[in-house]
mmCIF file with all atom_site columns, C-alpha atoms and ligand atoms in Angstrom:
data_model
loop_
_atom_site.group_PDB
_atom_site.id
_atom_site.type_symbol
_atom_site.label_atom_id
_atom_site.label_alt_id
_atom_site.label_comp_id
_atom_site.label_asym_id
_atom_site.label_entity_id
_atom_site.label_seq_id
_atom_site.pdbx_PDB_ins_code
_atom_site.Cartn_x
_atom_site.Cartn_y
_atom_site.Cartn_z
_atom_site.occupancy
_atom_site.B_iso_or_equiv
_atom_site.pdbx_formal_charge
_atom_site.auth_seq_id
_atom_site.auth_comp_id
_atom_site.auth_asym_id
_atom_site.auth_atom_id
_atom_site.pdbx_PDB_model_num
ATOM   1  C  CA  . UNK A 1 1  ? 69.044 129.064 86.414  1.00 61.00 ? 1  UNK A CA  1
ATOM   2  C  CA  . UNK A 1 2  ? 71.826 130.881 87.591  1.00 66.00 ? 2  UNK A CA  1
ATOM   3  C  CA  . UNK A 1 3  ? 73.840 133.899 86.115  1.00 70.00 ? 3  UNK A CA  1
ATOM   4  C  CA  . UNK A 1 4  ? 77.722 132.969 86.425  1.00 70.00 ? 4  UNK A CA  1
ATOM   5  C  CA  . UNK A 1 5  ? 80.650 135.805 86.126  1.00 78.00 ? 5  UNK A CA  1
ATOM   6  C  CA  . UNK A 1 6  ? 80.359 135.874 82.579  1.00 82.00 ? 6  UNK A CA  1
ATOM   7  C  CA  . UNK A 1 7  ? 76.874 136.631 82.314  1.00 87.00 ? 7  UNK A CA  1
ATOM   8  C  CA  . UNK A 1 8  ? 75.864 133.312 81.252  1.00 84.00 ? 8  UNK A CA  1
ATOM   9  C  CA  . UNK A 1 9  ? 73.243 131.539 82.326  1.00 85.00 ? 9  UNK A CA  1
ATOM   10 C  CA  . UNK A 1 10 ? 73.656 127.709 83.916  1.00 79.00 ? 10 UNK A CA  1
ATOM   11 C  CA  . UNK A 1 11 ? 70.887 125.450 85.654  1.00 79.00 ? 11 UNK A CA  1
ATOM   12 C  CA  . UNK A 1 12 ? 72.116 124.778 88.902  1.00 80.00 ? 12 UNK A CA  1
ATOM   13 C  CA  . UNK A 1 13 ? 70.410 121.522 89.349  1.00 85.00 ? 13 UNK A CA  1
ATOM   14 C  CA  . UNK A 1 14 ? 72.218 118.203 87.809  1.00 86.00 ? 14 UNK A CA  1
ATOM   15 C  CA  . UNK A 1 15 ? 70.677 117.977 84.555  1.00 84.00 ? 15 UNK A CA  1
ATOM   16 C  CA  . UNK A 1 16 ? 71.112 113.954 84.429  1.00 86.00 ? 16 UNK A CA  1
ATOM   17 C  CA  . UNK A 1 17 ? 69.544 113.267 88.371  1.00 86.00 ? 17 UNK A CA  1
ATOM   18 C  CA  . UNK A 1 18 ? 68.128 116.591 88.906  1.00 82.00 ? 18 UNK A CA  1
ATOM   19 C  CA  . UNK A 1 19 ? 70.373 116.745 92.313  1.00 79.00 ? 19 UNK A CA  1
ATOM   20 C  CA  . UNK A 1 20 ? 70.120 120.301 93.706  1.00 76.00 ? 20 UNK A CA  1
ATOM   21 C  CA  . UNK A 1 21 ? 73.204 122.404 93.132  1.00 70.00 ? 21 UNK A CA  1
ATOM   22 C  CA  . UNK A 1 22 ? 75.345 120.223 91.326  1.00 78.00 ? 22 UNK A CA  1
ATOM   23 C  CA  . UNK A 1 23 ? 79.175 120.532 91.875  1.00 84.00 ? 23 UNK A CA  1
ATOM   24 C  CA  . UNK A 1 24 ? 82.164 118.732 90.415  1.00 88.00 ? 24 UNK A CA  1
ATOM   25 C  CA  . UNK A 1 25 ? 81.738 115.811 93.186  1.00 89.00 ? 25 UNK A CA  1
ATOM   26 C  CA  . UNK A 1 26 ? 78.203 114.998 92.018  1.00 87.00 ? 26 UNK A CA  1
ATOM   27 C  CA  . UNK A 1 27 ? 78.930 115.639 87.652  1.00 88.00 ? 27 UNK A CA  1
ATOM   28 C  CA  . UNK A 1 28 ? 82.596 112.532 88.444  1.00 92.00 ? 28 UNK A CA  1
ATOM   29 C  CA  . UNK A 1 29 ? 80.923 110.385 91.409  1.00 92.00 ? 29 UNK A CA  1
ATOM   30 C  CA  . UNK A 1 30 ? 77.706 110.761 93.254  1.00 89.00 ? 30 UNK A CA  1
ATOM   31 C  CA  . UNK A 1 31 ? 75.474 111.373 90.291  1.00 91.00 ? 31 UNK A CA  1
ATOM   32 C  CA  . UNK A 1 32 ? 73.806 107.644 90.306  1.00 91.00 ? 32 UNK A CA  1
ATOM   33 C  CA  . UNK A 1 33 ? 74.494 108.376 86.068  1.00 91.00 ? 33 UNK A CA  1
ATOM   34 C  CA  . UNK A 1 34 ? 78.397 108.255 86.961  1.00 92.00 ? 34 UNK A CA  1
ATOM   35 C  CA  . UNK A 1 35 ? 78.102 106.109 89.132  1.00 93.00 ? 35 UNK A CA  1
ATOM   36 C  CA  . UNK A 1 36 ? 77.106 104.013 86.465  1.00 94.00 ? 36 UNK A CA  1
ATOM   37 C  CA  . UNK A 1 37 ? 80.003 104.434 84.319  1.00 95.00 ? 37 UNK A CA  1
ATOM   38 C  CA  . UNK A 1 38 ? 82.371 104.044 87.601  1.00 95.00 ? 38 UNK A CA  1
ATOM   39 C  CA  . UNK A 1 39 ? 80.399 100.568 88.069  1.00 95.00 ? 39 UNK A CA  1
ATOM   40 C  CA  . UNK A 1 40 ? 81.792 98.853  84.704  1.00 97.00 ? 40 UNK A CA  1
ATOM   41 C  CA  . UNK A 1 41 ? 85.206 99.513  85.329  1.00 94.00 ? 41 UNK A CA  1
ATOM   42 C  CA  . UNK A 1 42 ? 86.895 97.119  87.481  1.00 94.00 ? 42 UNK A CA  1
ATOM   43 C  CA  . UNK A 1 43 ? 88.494 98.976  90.310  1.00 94.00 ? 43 UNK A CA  1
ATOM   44 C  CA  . UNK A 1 44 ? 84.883 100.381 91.093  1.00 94.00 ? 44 UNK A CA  1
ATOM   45 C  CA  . UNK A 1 45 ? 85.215 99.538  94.497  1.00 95.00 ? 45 UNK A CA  1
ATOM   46 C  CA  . UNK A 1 46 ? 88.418 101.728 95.234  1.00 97.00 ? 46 UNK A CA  1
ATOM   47 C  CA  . UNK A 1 47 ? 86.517 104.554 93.282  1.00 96.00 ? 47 UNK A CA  1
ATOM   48 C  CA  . UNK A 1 48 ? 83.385 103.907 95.185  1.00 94.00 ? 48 UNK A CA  1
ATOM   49 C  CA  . UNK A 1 49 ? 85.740 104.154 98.773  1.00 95.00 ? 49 UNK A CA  1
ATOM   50 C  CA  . UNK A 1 50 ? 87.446 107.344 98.051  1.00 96.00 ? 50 UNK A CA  1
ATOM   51 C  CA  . UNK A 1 51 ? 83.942 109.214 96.824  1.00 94.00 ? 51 UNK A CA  1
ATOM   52 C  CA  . UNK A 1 52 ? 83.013 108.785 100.486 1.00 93.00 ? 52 UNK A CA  1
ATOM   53 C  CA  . UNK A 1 53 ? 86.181 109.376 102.647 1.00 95.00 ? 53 UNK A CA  1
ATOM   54 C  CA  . UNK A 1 54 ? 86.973 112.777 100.265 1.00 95.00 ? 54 UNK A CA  1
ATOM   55 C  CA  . UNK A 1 55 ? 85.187 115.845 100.047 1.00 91.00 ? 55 UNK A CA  1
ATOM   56 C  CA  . UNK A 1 56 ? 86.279 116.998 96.534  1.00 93.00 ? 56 UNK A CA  1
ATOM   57 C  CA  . UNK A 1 57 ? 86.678 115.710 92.961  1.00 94.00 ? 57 UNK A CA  1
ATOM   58 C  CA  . UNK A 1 58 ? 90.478 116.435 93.015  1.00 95.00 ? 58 UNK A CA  1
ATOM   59 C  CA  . UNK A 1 59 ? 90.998 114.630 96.068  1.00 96.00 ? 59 UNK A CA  1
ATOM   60 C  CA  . UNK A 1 60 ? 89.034 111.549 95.350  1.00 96.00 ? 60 UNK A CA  1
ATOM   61 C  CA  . UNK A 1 61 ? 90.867 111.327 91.943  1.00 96.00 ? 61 UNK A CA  1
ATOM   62 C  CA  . UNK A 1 62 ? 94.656 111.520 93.796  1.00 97.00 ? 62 UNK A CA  1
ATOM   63 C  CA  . UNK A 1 63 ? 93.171 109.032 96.287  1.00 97.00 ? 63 UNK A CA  1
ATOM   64 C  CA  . UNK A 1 64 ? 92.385 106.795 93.565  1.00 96.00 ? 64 UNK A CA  1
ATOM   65 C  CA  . UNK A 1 65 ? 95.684 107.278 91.783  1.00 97.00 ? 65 UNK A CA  1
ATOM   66 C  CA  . UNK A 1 66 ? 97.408 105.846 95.025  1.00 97.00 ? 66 UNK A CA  1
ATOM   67 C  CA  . UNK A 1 67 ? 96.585 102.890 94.957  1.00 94.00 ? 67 UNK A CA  1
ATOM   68 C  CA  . UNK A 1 68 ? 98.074 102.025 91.392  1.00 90.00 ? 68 UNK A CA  1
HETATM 69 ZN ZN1 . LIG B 2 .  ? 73.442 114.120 89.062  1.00 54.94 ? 1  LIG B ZN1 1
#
């Protein structure tokens, strides 16, 4: 557990894969659960390429965007 800025306590660990320390990038695409999801939808594999070459959820998601 960890006490945020608002007093409220939050499990660190991902409560779906038990990953230490989960963060935004592990809760949209490395958590095997969302990867998953990611794996029914058809352009999987562009989602599955930008996850690795980008270091954050925002950037991953803008990477994905370009290539609509
Ligand atoms: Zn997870």
């Amino acid at each position: 557990m960890h006490s945020n800025d608002k007093g409220i306590n939050c499990p660190v660990n991902c409560v779906l894969c038990s990953g230490a320390e989960v963060d935004n990038m592990d809760v949209f695409f490395t958590c095997p659960s969302s990867q998953n999801v990611w794996n029914m939808c058809e352009f999987q594999s562009i989602v599955q390429v930008a996850s690795v070459i980008e270091e954050n959820a925002a950037t991953v998601i803008f990477n994905v965007l370009a290539n609509f």
